[in-house]
């Protein structure tokens, strides 16, 4: 599976919700394989050319139709990279903690979890916010 890189216009698309019946499981499995091979921390569906509200993280979690419900702590700038912006490192401000809600399957009740570690370049809160930016069509070069 190919990871799109700038200046591909697909990366600027706002992702749509995943619907029941979409082949999201197969996509998520392929994305996880691609993520592990790349050595990245997270990968959104739009980065592989599918503008759906879905992303995966290197701990094997799949987030379907995620939303940030609450933010907390300081808004801290930390240097980040991005698989879609090879060679680019940029100071990007993110919240130290977020409450993330997502579905484990489209159309099912959402789960929520507090994510922290936004002050770390590889902290869960930072990774989640980075991937959520992709779903909104934003990249680290926009920060």
Coordinates of C-alpha atoms in Angstrom, one line a residue:
X1 CA 0.0 0.0 0.0
X2 CA 1.5 3.4 -1.0
X3 CA 1.6 6.3 1.4
X4 CA 0.7 9.5 -0.4
X5 CA 3.2 12.4 0.0
X6 CA 3.0 16.2 -0.5
X7 CA 2.0 17.8 -2.8
X8 CA -0.7 15.1 -3.6
X9 CA -4.1 17.0 -3.4
X10 CA -5.8 13.9 -1.9
X11 CA -4.1 14.7 1.4
X12 CA -6.1 18.0 1.6
X13 CA -9.5 16.2 1.4
X14 CA -11.7 16.3 4.4
X15 CA -12.5 12.7 5.3
X16 CA -16.1 11.4 5.4
X17 CA -17.5 9.1 8.1
X18 CA -17.1 5.4 7.7
X19 CA -20.5 3.8 7.1
X20 CA -21.7 0.3 7.9
X21 CA -20.9 -1.8 4.8
X22 CA -17.7 0.1 3.9
X23 CA -14.8 -2.3 3.5
X24 CA -13.0 -0.6 6.5
X25 CA -11.6 -3.8 8.1
X26 CA -9.6 -4.8 5.1
X27 CA -8.4 -1.3 4.7
X28 CA -7.4 -1.1 8.4
X29 CA -5.5 -4.4 8.2
X30 CA -3.6 -3.2 5.1
X31 CA -2.9 0.1 6.8
X32 CA -1.4 -1.6 9.8
X33 CA 0.9 -3.6 7.7
X34 CA 2.0 -0.4 5.9
X35 CA 2.4 1.5 9.1
X36 CA 4.6 -1.3 10.7
X37 CA 6.8 -1.4 7.5
X38 CA 7.2 2.4 7.5
X39 CA 8.2 2.6 11.2
X40 CA 5.7 5.4 11.7
X41 CA 3.5 6.1 14.8
X42 CA 0.1 6.4 13.1
X43 CA -1.5 6.4 9.6
X44 CA -4.8 7.8 8.5
X45 CA -6.9 6.4 5.6
X46 CA -6.6 9.6 3.6
X47 CA -2.8 9.1 3.6
X48 CA -3.3 6.0 1.5
X49 CA -5.8 7.6 -0.7
X50 CA -9.1 6.8 1.1
X51 CA -10.7 9.9 2.6
X52 CA -12.5 8.0 5.4
X53 CA -12.5 9.0 9.1
X54 CA -10.3 6.1 10.1
X55 CA -6.7 5.9 11.4
X56 CA -4.5 3.2 12.9
X57 CA -1.6 3.4 15.5
X58 CA 1.5 1.4 15.9
X59 CA 0.0 -0.3 19.0
X60 CA -2.4 -2.0 16.6
X61 CA -5.5 0.1 17.5
X62 CA -8.0 1.0 14.8
X63 CA -10.0 4.2 15.3
X64 CA -13.3 4.5 13.3
X65 CA -15.1 7.8 13.1
X66 CA -13.0 9.4 15.9
X67 CA -13.8 12.8 17.5
X68 CA -11.9 14.8 20.1
X69 CA -14.4 15.5 22.9
X70 CA -12.3 17.4 25.2
X71 CA -8.8 18.9 25.5
X72 CA -6.7 19.5 28.7
X73 CA -3.4 20.7 29.9
X74 CA -1.0 23.0 28.1
X75 CA -0.9 23.6 24.4
X76 CA 2.8 22.5 23.8
X77 CA 4.9 22.7 20.6
X78 CA 7.0 19.7 20.0
X79 CA 9.0 18.7 16.8
X80 CA 7.0 16.3 14.6
X81 CA 7.5 14.4 11.4
X82 CA 5.0 12.9 9.0
X83 CA 5.0 9.9 6.7
X84 CA 3.3 12.2 4.1
X85 CA 5.9 14.9 4.4
X86 CA 9.2 13.1 4.0
X87 CA 12.2 15.0 5.3
X88 CA 10.1 17.6 7.0
X89 CA 10.4 18.2 10.8
X90 CA 8.3 21.0 12.3
X91 CA 7.4 22.4 15.7
X92 CA 3.7 21.7 16.0
X93 CA 1.5 22.8 19.0
X94 CA -0.8 20.1 20.4
X95 CA -2.8 19.7 23.7
X96 CA -1.1 17.6 26.4
X97 CA -4.2 15.5 26.8
X98 CA -7.4 14.8 24.9
X99 CA -10.6 12.7 25.4
X100 CA -11.1 10.8 22.2
X101 CA -14.3 9.0 21.3
X102 CA -14.4 6.5 18.4
X103 CA -16.4 3.5 17.2
X104 CA -15.0 0.0 17.0
X105 CA -17.4 -0.6 14.2
X106 CA -19.4 1.9 12.1
X107 CA -22.9 2.5 13.5
X108 CA -22.0 1.1 16.9
X109 CA -21.8 2.9 20.2
X110 CA -18.6 5.0 20.7
X111 CA -15.8 4.3 23.2
X112 CA -14.0 7.1 25.0
X113 CA -10.5 7.2 26.4
X114 CA -8.3 9.8 27.9
X115 CA -5.1 10.1 26.0
X116 CA -2.1 11.8 27.5
X117 CA 1.6 12.4 26.6
X118 CA 1.0 15.3 24.3
X119 CA 4.3 16.9 25.5
X120 CA 6.1 13.9 24.0
X121 CA 6.8 13.5 20.3
X122 CA 5.5 9.9 20.4
X123 CA 2.9 10.3 23.1
X124 CA -0.6 9.0 22.4
X125 CA -2.4 12.4 22.7
X126 CA 0.1 13.9 20.2
X127 CA -0.3 10.9 17.7
X128 CA -4.1 11.1 17.9
X129 CA -4.2 14.8 17.3
X130 CA -1.8 14.4 14.4
X131 CA -4.0 11.8 12.8
X132 CA -7.1 13.8 13.5
X133 CA -5.5 16.7 11.6
X134 CA -5.1 14.4 8.6
X135 CA -8.8 13.6 8.7
X136 CA -9.5 17.4 8.4
X137 CA -7.1 17.7 5.4
X138 CA -4.3 19.4 7.4
X139 CA -0.6 18.6 7.5
X140 CA 2.3 19.6 9.7
X141 CA 3.5 22.0 7.1
X142 CA 0.3 24.0 7.9
X143 CA 1.3 24.5 11.5

